[in-house]
Short mmCIF file of C-alpha atoms and ligand atoms in Angstrom, two decimals:
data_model
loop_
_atom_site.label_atom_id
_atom_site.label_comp_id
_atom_site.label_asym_id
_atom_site.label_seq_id
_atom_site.Cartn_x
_atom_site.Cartn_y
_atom_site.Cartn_z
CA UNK A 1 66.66 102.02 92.57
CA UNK A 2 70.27 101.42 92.50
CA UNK A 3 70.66 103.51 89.47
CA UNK A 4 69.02 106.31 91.64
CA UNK A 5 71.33 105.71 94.52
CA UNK A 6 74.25 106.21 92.42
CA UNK A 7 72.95 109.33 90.43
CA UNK A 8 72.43 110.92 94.20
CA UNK A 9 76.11 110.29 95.24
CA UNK A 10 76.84 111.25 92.51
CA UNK A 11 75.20 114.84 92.44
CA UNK A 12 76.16 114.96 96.85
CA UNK A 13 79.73 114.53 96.01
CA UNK A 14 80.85 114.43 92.69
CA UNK A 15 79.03 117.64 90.74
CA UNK A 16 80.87 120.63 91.26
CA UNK A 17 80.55 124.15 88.88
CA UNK A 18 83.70 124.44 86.89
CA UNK A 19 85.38 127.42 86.22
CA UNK A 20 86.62 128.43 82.75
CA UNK A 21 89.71 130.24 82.74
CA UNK A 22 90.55 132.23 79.19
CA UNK A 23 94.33 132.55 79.44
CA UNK A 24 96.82 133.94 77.16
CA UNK A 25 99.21 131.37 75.58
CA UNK A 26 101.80 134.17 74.83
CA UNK A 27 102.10 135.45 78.00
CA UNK A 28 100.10 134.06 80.61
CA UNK A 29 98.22 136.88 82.96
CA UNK A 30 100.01 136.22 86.48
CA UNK A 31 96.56 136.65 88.28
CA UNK A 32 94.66 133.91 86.57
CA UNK A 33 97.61 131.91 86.64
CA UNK A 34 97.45 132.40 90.48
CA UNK A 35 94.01 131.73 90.81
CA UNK A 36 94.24 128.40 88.63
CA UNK A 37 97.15 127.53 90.67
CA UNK A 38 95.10 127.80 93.87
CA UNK A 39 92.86 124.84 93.19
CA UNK A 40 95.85 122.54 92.81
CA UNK A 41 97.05 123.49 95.76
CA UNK A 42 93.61 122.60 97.18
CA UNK A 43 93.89 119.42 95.72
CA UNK A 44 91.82 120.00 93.17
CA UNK A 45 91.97 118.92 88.98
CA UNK A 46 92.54 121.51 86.16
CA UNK A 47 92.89 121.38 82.96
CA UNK A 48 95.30 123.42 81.09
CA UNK A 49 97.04 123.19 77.59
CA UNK A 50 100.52 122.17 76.68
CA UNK A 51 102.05 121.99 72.93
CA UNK A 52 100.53 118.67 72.62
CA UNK A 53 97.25 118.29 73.67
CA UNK A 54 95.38 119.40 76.76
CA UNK A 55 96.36 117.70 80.10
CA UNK A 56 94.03 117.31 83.31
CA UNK A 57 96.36 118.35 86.01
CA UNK A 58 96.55 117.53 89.75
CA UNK A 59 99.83 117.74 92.46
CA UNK A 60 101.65 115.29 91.47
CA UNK A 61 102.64 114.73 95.22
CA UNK A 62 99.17 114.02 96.48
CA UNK A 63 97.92 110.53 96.47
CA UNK A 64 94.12 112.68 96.93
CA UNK A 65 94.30 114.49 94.05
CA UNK A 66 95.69 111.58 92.06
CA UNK A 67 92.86 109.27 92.91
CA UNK A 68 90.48 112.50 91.45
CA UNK A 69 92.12 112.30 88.23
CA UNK A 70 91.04 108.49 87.59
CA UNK A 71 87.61 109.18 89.29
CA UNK A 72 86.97 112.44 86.97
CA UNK A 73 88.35 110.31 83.49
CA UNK A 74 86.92 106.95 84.32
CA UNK A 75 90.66 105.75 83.54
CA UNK A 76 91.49 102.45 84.55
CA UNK A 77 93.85 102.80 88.07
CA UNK A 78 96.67 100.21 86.17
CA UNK A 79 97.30 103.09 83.68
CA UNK A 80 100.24 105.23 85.11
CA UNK A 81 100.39 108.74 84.63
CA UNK A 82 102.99 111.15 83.19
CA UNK A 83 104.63 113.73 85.53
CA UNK A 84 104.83 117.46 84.04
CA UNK A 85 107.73 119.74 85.63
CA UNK A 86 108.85 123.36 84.62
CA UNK A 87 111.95 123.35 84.95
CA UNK A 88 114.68 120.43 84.78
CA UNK A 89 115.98 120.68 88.10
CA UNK A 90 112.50 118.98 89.26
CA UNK A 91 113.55 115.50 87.77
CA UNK A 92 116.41 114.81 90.50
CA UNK A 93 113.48 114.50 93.02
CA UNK A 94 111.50 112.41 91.09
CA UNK A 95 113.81 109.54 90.17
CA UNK A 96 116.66 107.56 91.16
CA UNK A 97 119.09 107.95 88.49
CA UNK A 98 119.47 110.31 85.14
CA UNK A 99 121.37 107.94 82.70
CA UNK A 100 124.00 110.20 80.75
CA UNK A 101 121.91 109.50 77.18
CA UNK A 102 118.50 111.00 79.12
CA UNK A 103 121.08 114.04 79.78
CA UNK A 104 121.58 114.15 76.13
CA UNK A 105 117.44 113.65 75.02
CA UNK A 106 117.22 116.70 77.52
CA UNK A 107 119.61 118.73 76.37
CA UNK A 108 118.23 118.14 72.85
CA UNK A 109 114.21 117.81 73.27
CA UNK A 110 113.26 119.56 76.53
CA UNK A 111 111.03 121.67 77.13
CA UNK A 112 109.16 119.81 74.14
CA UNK A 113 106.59 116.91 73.13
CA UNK A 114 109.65 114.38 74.53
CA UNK A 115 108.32 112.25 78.08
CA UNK A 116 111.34 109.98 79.67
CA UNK A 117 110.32 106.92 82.02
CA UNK A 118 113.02 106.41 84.42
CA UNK A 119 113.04 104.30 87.71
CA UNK A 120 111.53 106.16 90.15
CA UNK A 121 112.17 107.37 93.43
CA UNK A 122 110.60 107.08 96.49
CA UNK A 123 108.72 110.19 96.95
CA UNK A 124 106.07 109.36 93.85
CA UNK A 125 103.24 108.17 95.04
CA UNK A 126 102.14 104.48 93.63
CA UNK A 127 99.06 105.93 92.39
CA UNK A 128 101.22 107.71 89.76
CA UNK A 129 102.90 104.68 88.11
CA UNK A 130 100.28 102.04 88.94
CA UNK A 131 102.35 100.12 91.12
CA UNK A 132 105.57 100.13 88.13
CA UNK A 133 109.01 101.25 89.90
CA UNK A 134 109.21 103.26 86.64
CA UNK A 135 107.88 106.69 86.12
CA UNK A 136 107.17 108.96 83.24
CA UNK A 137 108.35 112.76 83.26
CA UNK A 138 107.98 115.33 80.69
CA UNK A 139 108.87 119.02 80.29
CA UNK A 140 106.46 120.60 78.04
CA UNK A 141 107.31 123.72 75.86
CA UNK A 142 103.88 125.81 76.24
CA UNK A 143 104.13 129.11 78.65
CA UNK A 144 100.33 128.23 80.32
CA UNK A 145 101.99 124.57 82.09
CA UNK A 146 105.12 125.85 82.69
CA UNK A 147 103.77 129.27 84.19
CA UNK A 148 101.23 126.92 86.51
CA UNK A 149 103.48 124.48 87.28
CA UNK A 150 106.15 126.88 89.10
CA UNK A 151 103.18 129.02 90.78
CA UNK A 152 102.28 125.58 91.99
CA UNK A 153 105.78 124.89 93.62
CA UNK A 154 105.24 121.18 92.94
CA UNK A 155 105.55 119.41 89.54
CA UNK A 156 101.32 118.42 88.02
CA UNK A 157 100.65 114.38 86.83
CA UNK A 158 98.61 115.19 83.81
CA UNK A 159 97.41 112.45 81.86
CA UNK A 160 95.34 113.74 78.51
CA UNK A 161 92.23 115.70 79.67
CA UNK A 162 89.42 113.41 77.57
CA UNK A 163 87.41 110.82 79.38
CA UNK A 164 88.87 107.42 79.24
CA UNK A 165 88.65 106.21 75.65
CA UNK A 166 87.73 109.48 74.19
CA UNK A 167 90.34 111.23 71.47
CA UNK A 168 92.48 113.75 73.44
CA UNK A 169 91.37 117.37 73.71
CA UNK A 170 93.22 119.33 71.07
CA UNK A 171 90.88 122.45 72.33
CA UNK A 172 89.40 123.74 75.27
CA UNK A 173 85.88 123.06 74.24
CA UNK A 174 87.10 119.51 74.12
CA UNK A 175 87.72 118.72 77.67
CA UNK A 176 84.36 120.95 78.70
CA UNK A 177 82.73 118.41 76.97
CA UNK A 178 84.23 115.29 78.46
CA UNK A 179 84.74 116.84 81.91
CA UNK A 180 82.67 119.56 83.07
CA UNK A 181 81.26 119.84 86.41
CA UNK A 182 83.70 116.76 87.24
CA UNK A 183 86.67 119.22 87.72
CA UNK A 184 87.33 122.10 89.79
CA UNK A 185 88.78 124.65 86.60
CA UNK A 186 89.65 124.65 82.58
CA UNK A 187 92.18 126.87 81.46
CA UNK A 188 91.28 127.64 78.22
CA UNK A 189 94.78 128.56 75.94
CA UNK A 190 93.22 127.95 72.26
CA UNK A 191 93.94 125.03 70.14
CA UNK A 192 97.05 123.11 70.99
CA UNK A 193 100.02 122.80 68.45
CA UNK A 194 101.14 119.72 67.83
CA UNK A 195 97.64 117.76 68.03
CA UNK A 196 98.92 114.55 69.40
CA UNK A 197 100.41 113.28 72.55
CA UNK A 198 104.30 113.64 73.23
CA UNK A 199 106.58 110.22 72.10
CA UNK A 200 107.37 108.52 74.88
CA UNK A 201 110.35 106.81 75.22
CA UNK A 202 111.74 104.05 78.19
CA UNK A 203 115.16 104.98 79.42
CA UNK A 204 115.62 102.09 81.93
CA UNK A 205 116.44 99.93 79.10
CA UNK A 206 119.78 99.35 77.72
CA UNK A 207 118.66 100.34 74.50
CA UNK A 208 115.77 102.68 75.21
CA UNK A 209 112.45 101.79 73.59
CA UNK A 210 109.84 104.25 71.99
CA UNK A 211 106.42 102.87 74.26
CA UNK A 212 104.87 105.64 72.51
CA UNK A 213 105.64 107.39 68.94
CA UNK A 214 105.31 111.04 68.87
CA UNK A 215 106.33 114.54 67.28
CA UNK A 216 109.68 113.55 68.58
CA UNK A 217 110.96 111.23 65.97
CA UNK A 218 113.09 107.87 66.01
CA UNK A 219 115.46 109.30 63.63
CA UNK A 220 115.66 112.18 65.67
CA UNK A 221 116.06 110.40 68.85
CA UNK A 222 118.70 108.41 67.45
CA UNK A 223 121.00 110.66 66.18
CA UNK A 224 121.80 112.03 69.78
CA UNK A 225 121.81 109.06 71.41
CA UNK A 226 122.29 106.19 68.96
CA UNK A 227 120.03 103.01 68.59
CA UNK A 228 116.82 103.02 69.97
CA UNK A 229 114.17 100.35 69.41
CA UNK A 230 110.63 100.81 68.72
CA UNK A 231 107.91 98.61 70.98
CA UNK A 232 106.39 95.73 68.92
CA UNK A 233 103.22 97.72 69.50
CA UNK A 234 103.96 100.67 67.82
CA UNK A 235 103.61 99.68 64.72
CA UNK A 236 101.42 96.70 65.01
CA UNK A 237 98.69 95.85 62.64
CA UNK A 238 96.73 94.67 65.07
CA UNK A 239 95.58 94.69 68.77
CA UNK A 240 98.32 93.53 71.36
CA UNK A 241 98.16 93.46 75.08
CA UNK A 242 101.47 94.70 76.72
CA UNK A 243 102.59 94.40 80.45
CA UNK A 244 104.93 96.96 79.91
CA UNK A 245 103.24 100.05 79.44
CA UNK A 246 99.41 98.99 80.44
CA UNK A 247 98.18 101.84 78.24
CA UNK A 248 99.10 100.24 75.65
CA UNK A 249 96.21 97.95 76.04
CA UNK A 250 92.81 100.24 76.50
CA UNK A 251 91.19 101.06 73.20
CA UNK A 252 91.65 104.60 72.38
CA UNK A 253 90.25 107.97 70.47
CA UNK A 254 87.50 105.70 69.50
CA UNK A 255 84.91 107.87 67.67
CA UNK A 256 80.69 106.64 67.89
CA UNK A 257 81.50 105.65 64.40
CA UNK A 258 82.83 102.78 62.17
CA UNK A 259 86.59 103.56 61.00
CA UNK A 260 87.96 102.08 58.32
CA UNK A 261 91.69 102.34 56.98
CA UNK A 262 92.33 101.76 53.27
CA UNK A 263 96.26 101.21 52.67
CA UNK A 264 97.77 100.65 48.95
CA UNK A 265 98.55 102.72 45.80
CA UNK A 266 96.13 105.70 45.33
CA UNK A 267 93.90 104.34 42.55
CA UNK A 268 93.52 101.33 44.24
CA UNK A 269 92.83 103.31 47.38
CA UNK A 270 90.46 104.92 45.75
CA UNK A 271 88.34 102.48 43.77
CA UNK A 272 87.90 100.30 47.02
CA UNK A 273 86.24 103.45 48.78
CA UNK A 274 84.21 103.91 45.69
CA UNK A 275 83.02 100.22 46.40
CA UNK A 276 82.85 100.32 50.23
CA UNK A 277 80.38 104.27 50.05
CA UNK A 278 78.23 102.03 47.54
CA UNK A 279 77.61 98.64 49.01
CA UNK A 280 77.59 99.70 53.08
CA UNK A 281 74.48 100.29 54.15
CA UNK A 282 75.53 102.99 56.76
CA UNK A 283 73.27 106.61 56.30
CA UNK A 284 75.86 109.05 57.16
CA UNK A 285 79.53 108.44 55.43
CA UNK A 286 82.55 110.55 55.58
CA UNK A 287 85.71 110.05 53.94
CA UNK A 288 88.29 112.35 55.30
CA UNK A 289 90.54 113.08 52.64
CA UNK A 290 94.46 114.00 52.15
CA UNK A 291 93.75 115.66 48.50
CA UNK A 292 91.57 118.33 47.90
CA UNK A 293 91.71 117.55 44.56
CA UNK A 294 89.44 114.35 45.26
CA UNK A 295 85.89 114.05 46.02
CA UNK A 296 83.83 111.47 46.87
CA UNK A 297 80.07 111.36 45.85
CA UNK A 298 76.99 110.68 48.27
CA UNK A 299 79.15 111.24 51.41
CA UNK A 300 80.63 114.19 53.25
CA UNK A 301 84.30 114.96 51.95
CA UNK A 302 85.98 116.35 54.91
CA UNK A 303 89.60 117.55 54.50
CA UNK A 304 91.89 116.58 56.84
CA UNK A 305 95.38 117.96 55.89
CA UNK A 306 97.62 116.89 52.89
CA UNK A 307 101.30 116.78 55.22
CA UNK A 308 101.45 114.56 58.28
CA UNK A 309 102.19 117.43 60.50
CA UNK A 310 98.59 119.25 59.60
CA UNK A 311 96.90 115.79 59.90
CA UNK A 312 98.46 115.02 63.14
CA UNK A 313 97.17 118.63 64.31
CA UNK A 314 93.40 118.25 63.01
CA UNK A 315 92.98 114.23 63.49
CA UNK A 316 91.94 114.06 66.90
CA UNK A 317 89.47 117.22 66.28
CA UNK A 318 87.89 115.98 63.11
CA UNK A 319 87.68 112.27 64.66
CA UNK A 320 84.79 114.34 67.31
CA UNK A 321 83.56 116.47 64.87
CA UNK A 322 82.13 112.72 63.32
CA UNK A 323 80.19 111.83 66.47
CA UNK A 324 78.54 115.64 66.41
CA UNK A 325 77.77 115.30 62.61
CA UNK A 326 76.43 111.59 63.67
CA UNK A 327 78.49 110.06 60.88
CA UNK A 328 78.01 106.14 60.71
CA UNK A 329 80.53 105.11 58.71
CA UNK A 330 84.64 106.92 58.66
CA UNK A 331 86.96 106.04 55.63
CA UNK A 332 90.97 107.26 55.68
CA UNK A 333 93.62 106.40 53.31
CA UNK A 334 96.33 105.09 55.41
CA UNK A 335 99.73 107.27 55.46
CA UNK A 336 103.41 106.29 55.03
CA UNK A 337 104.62 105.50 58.26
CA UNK A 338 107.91 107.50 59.08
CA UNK A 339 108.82 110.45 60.97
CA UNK A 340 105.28 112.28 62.27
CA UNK A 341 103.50 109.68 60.03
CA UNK A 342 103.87 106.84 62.50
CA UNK A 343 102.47 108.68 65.47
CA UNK A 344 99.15 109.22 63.34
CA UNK A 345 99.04 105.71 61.97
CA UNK A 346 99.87 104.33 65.49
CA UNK A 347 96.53 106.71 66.80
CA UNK A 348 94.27 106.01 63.66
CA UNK A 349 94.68 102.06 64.18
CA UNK A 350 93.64 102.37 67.44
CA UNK A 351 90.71 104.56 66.77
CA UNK A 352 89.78 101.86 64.15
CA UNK A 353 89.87 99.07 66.34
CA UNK A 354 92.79 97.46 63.68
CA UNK A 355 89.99 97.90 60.87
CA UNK A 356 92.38 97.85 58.13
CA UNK A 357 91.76 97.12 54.72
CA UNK A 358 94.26 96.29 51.87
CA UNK A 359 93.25 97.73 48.61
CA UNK A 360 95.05 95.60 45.62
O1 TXA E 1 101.52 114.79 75.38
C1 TXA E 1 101.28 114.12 76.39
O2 TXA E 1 102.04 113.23 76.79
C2 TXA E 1 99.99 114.43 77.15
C3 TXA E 1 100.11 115.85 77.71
C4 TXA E 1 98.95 116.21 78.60
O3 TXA E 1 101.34 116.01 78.36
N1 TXA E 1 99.74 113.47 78.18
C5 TXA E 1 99.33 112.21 77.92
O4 TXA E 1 99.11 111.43 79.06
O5 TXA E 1 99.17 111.79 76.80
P1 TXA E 1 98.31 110.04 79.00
O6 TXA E 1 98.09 109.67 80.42
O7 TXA E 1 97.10 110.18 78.16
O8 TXA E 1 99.34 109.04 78.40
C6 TXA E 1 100.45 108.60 79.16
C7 TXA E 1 101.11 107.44 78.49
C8 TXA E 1 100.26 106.19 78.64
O9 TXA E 1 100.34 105.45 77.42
C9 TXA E 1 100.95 105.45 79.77
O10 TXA E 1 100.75 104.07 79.72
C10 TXA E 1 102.41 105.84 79.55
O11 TXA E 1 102.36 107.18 79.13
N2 TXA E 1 103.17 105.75 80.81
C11 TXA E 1 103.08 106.53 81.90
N3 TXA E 1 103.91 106.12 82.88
C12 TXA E 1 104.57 105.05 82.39
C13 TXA E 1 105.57 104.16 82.92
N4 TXA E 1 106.04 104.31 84.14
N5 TXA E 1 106.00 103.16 82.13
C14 TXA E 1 105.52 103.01 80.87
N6 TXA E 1 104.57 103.81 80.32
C15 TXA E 1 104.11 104.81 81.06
MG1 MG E 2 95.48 109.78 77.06
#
């Protein structure tokens, strides 16, 4: 009965037909830009692409179309969101104070896969930083968000567009799977560049710490500005709850799957797969693999890249193809963990739940 109930509010209120928008990414068509634009104004959610990964947009003024972002992802409301601008100039609104080193990260990084959280100012709504005095702000590089953030007139919170939990949309087909007829519009701009989300990096600190490691790189960071830490999290082996960033805590990119990550020398690495594919008692296996020149017998070999920079760009893609192909059972080969590397080992632990496995 109750079950009923619910299903009934939610077709009354909830269901709405969502439009797809097919948008060039080289030079976005000013009418459907318009017309995408539109909905936000109405308070409404859309989706569009940035360099990243796909964001789920909504005025980032408008406590209304805030709350429709966590109703429409199931995202827990402690979670803050990041705040997307087009043009520099929109930051001086949105916080209380630009320290001279977030000059520098913007003069270096921005527009790019680089968000800053700075103390915020008073005319960001709570909903937007879950009650933190901090807030997160990033300038992406791709034409589509900056082209419907200025017809907007008012800078978009955009937190990934994927259900809560889900890996983040890399494609448009992506977020029309987690989201459709929960939000008013998709813009559809192709696959996304970089494949994961932007580092993110806390400025109110003394010496800034990376909350969240990215294409932006610590070396990278810290040659303009100097020392920077990294968050215990980061790089953490296993599961740790943080006050700091609540993000931090909610399990993440999960696939329907098992994942498993082997770390040690390659033969090693290898043998203990070997093992694993012919004592588990899982139907479907796939080993997603960083060689071609290896194959695996009895389970599906799916390449995944050979650099960190193609693996970064396919993970989150691959990890969904798994629950379509109704794989059981995911083995990777963990990577070193520097520059890109990190931000796909920090993503692939959490998708594994910490499953991590030391071959010897
Ligand atoms: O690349 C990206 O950053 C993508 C695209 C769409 O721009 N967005 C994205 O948003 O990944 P989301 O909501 O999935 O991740 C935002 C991250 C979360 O880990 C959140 O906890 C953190 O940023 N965050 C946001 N505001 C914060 C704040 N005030 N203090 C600390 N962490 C914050
Ligand atoms: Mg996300």
């Amino acid at each position: 009965m109750y079950f009923t109930a619910a299903r009934f509010y939610f077709l009354i209120f909830d269901y709405m037909k969502t439009v797809i928008l097919r948008i060039n990414p080289k030079a976005p068509e000013p009418r459907l830009i318009r017309q995408a634009a539109a909905y936000l104004q109405q308070d409404e959610l859309v989706a569009f692409p940035t360099e990243t990964v796909y964001g789920l947009g909504a005025n980032a003024l408008s406590p209304k179309a805030i709350r429709k972002i966590f109703k429409a992802k199931r995202r827990p409301s402690d979670n803050p969101l990041i705040i997307h601008i087009a043009d520099t100039k929109q930051l001086y609104a949105l916080v209380k104070l630009v320290p001279p080193s977030a000059e520098k990260l913007i003069r270096k990084f921005w527009p790019g896969p680089l968000t800053m959280v700075l103390k915020k100012s008073d005319i960001v709504p709570s909903e937007i930083s879950a009650g933190l005095n901090t807030v997160a702000v990033r300038l992406p590089r791709h034409q589509i968000a900056r082209s419907l953030i200025r017809e907007c007139g008012f800078p978009l919170a955009a937190p990934s567009a994927n259900s809560s939990g889900k890996p983040s949309p890399t494609d448009a087909a992506h977020v029309v799977y987690d989201l459709k007829n929960r939000i008013a519009c998709v813009i559809d701009g192709g696959p996304t560049l970089v494949g994961l989300e932007s580092t993110v990096i806390d400025m109110t600190r003394k010496v800034p710490v990376i909350l969240r490691p990215g294409k932006v790189s610590q070396q990278e960071i810290e040659t303009v500005i100097g020392k920077v830490n990294l968050h215990s999290v980061v790089s953490a082996n296993k599961k740790i709850n943080s006050a700091k960033s609540p993000g931090m805590k909610y399990r993440h990119y999960a696939p329907k799957a098992e994942l498993k990550i082997i770390h040690g020398n390659p033969k090693a690495v290898e043998k203990i797969i070997r093992s694993i594919v012919q004592h588990s008692s899982a139907k479907n296996i796939a080993v997603l693999v960083t060689d071609r020149a290896r194959f695996f017998a009895n389970v599906s070999n799916v390449y995944i890249g050979s650099s960190a920079h193609q693996i970064a760009k396919n993970l989150f893609r691959v990890l969904r193809h798994m629950d379509d192909k109704k794989i059981e059972l995911i083995l990777i080969e963990s990577l070193p963990e520097d520059g890109l590397g990190l931000a796909v080992m920090n993503r692939l632990k959490k998708a594994a739940g910490f499953n991590i496995i030391n071959a010897r």
